[in-house]
XYZ file of N, CA, C and O in Angstrom:
264
model
N -7.097 -17.489 -10.479
C -8.003 -16.838 -8.889
C -7.336 -15.478 -8.914
O -5.952 -15.033 -9.358
N -8.410 -14.345 -8.502
C -7.725 -12.916 -8.385
C -7.617 -12.589 -7.190
O -7.942 -13.091 -6.149
N -6.474 -11.704 -6.821
C -5.968 -11.542 -5.456
C -6.513 -10.315 -5.068
O -7.569 -9.673 -5.721
N -6.420 -9.811 -3.799
C -7.119 -9.174 -3.031
C -6.236 -7.288 -3.843
O -5.326 -7.481 -4.210
N -7.162 -6.406 -3.819
C -6.675 -5.136 -4.154
C -6.553 -4.347 -2.556
O -7.579 -4.293 -2.097
N -5.738 -3.710 -2.510
C -5.570 -2.867 -1.329
C -5.020 -1.252 -1.531
O -4.076 -1.288 -2.472
N -5.540 -0.449 -1.271
C -5.443 0.948 -1.415
C -4.956 1.754 -0.033
O -5.681 1.536 1.148
N -3.695 2.456 -0.117
C -3.294 3.362 1.210
C -3.185 4.886 0.948
O -2.612 5.009 -0.118
N -4.087 5.402 1.698
C -3.872 6.796 1.531
C -3.962 7.420 2.945
O -4.033 6.683 3.876
N -4.127 8.566 2.789
C -4.687 9.556 4.173
C -5.454 9.092 4.668
O -5.465 9.220 5.929
N -6.446 8.794 4.177
C -7.544 8.610 4.955
C -8.421 7.447 5.087
O -8.865 7.268 6.426
N -7.476 6.307 4.600
C -8.010 4.929 4.912
C -6.825 4.248 4.427
O -6.072 4.393 3.525
N -6.835 2.958 4.962
C -6.147 2.185 5.096
C -6.206 0.574 5.497
O -7.217 0.773 6.259
N -6.001 -0.594 4.563
C -6.529 -1.790 5.353
C -5.590 -2.391 6.388
O -4.873 -1.263 6.791
N -5.876 -3.297 7.264
C -5.227 -3.631 8.437
C -3.709 -3.830 7.940
O -3.537 -4.464 6.991
N -2.994 -3.739 9.027
C -1.220 -3.663 8.770
C -1.100 -5.280 8.545
O -0.238 -5.670 7.521
N -1.686 -6.150 9.063
C -1.543 -7.434 9.123
C -2.196 -8.055 7.238
O -1.491 -9.169 6.661
N -3.313 -7.477 6.504
C -3.589 -7.746 5.581
C -2.204 -7.323 4.588
O -2.472 -8.191 3.607
N -1.581 -6.225 4.579
C -0.453 -5.711 3.802
C 0.387 -6.554 3.932
O 0.971 -6.851 2.693
N 0.901 -7.031 5.077
C 2.209 -7.800 5.525
C 1.994 -9.055 4.969
O 2.957 -9.505 4.506
N 0.828 -9.357 4.783
C 0.856 -10.940 4.239
C 0.287 -10.991 3.230
O -0.212 -12.184 2.341
N 0.069 -9.992 2.483
C -0.409 -9.932 0.911
C 0.872 -10.714 -0.041
O 2.244 -10.602 0.290
N 0.453 -11.633 -0.980
C 1.171 -12.119 -1.762
C 0.785 -12.237 -3.014
O 0.313 -11.356 -3.572
N 1.496 -13.233 -4.052
C 1.218 -13.154 -5.443
C -0.018 -13.154 -5.462
O -0.842 -13.918 -5.122
N -0.259 -12.445 -6.749
C -1.618 -12.249 -6.994
C -2.443 -10.824 -6.540
O -3.302 -10.355 -6.711
N -2.005 -10.399 -5.084
C -2.341 -9.249 -4.627
C -1.632 -7.984 -5.144
O -0.584 -8.071 -5.265
N -2.439 -7.062 -4.878
C -1.878 -5.518 -5.580
C -2.262 -4.649 -4.709
O -3.188 -4.537 -3.574
N -1.161 -3.669 -4.355
C -1.087 -2.688 -3.280
C -0.829 -1.518 -3.981
O 0.153 -1.303 -4.669
N -1.952 -0.687 -3.625
C -1.694 0.941 -4.434
C -1.658 1.854 -3.034
O -2.135 2.049 -2.337
N -0.475 2.474 -3.292
C 0.072 3.457 -2.126
C -0.002 4.940 -2.819
O 1.009 5.223 -3.858
N -0.832 5.360 -2.453
C -1.071 7.137 -3.172
C -0.226 8.184 -2.472
O 0.249 8.087 -1.230
N 0.118 9.187 -3.195
C 0.842 10.020 -2.791
C 0.703 10.795 -1.174
O 1.343 10.945 -0.299
N -0.552 10.973 -0.942
C -1.009 11.596 0.212
C -1.037 10.438 1.591
O -1.060 10.717 2.723
N -0.396 9.230 1.459
C -0.252 8.188 2.425
C 0.709 8.564 3.135
O 0.811 8.337 4.363
N 1.442 9.479 2.611
C 3.104 10.014 3.562
C 2.518 10.520 4.570
O 3.163 10.867 5.397
N 1.019 11.345 4.562
C 0.634 11.970 5.770
C 0.161 11.442 6.671
O 0.121 11.866 7.855
N 0.043 10.057 6.567
C 0.040 9.086 7.910
C 0.705 9.107 8.891
O 1.686 8.906 8.703
N 0.071 9.157 10.242
C 1.286 8.805 11.658
C 2.044 7.585 11.314
O 3.257 7.430 11.805
N 1.258 6.737 10.674
C 1.588 5.098 10.707
C 2.122 4.831 9.385
O 2.313 3.504 9.278
N 2.652 5.695 8.680
C 3.251 5.378 6.988
C 4.303 4.413 7.348
O 4.616 3.471 6.626
N 5.499 5.001 8.136
C 6.562 3.774 7.937
C 5.867 2.564 8.282
O 6.505 1.581 7.809
N 5.260 2.508 9.028
C 4.591 0.823 9.164
C 4.045 0.689 8.159
O 4.334 -0.895 7.782
N 3.397 1.114 7.146
C 2.513 0.760 6.194
C 3.900 0.464 5.044
O 3.781 -0.416 4.341
N 4.765 1.520 5.124
C 5.951 1.223 4.089
C 6.465 -0.350 4.057
O 6.934 -0.715 3.243
N 6.808 -0.604 5.878
C 7.450 -1.794 5.863
C 6.845 -3.010 5.510
O 7.075 -4.124 5.030
N 5.300 -2.872 6.014
C 4.685 -4.060 5.532
C 4.670 -4.463 4.177
O 4.782 -5.201 3.759
N 4.558 -2.971 2.964
C 4.607 -3.165 1.669
C 5.484 -3.825 1.393
O 5.856 -4.961 -0.005
N 6.743 -3.439 2.037
C 7.964 -4.365 1.712
C 8.062 -5.571 1.759
O 8.576 -6.622 0.967
N 7.608 -6.090 2.790
C 7.084 -7.640 3.462
C 6.478 -8.325 2.301
O 6.538 -9.431 1.674
N 5.227 -7.610 1.739
C 4.529 -8.109 0.648
C 5.043 -8.280 -0.697
O 4.894 -8.924 -1.182
N 5.759 -7.037 -0.973
C 6.866 -7.541 -2.310
C 7.668 -8.484 -1.986
O 7.436 -9.032 -3.107
N 8.154 -9.191 -1.044
C 9.122 -9.848 -0.591
C 8.080 -11.265 -1.173
O 8.831 -12.461 -1.203
N 6.788 -11.196 -0.847
C 5.972 -12.221 -0.887
C 5.410 -12.500 -2.332
O 4.936 -13.512 -2.670
N 5.965 -11.611 -3.011
C 5.096 -11.633 -4.435
C 4.163 -10.901 -4.800
O 3.802 -11.021 -5.959
N 3.728 -10.034 -3.774
C 2.579 -8.857 -4.306
C 3.041 -8.200 -4.994
O 4.410 -7.862 -4.935
N 2.280 -7.278 -5.461
C 2.554 -6.232 -6.641
C 2.529 -4.914 -5.720
O 1.079 -4.666 -5.386
N 3.319 -3.916 -5.972
C 2.973 -2.799 -5.227
C 3.444 -1.797 -6.354
O 4.204 -1.644 -6.521
N 2.406 -0.819 -6.181
C 2.350 0.382 -7.220
C 2.054 1.569 -6.009
O 1.240 1.798 -5.515
N 3.268 2.097 -6.303
C 3.862 3.728 -5.750
C 3.046 4.819 -6.689
O 3.802 4.908 -7.808
N 2.050 5.249 -6.199
C 1.436 6.397 -7.411
C 2.271 7.578 -7.374
O 2.366 8.000 -6.110
N 2.221 8.251 -8.312
C 2.607 9.762 -8.222
C 1.365 10.530 -8.392
O 0.192 10.261 -8.501
N 1.744 11.748 -8.069
C 0.327 13.033 -7.860
C -0.129 12.625 -9.218
O -1.712 13.136 -9.084
N 0.369 12.574 -10.320
C -0.208 12.680 -11.650
C -1.608 11.633 -11.643
O -2.427 11.714 -12.472
N -1.269 10.447 -11.110
C -2.114 9.321 -11.257
C -3.065 9.549 -10.107
O -3.985 8.572 -10.349
N -3.151 10.000 -9.186
C -4.275 10.267 -8.284
C -5.455 10.807 -8.607
O -6.146 11.191 -7.701
N -5.346 11.557 -9.511
C -5.990 12.753 -9.806
C -7.748 12.262 -9.957
O -7.805 10.870 -10.438
């Protein structure tokens, strides 16, 4: 079974609840410009919760987002 793919950047992001409840098999990509979001601290916290539930969280570097 394939999990969900979530991308967080400056212009778009899934619902916080979707990130917070992500688990094994789900992947969350956090692009560098995501830090420009006013609500980024909430997404960062939600990504931590997802990581503890088994989701894969990928924090992209600037070189990877081109």
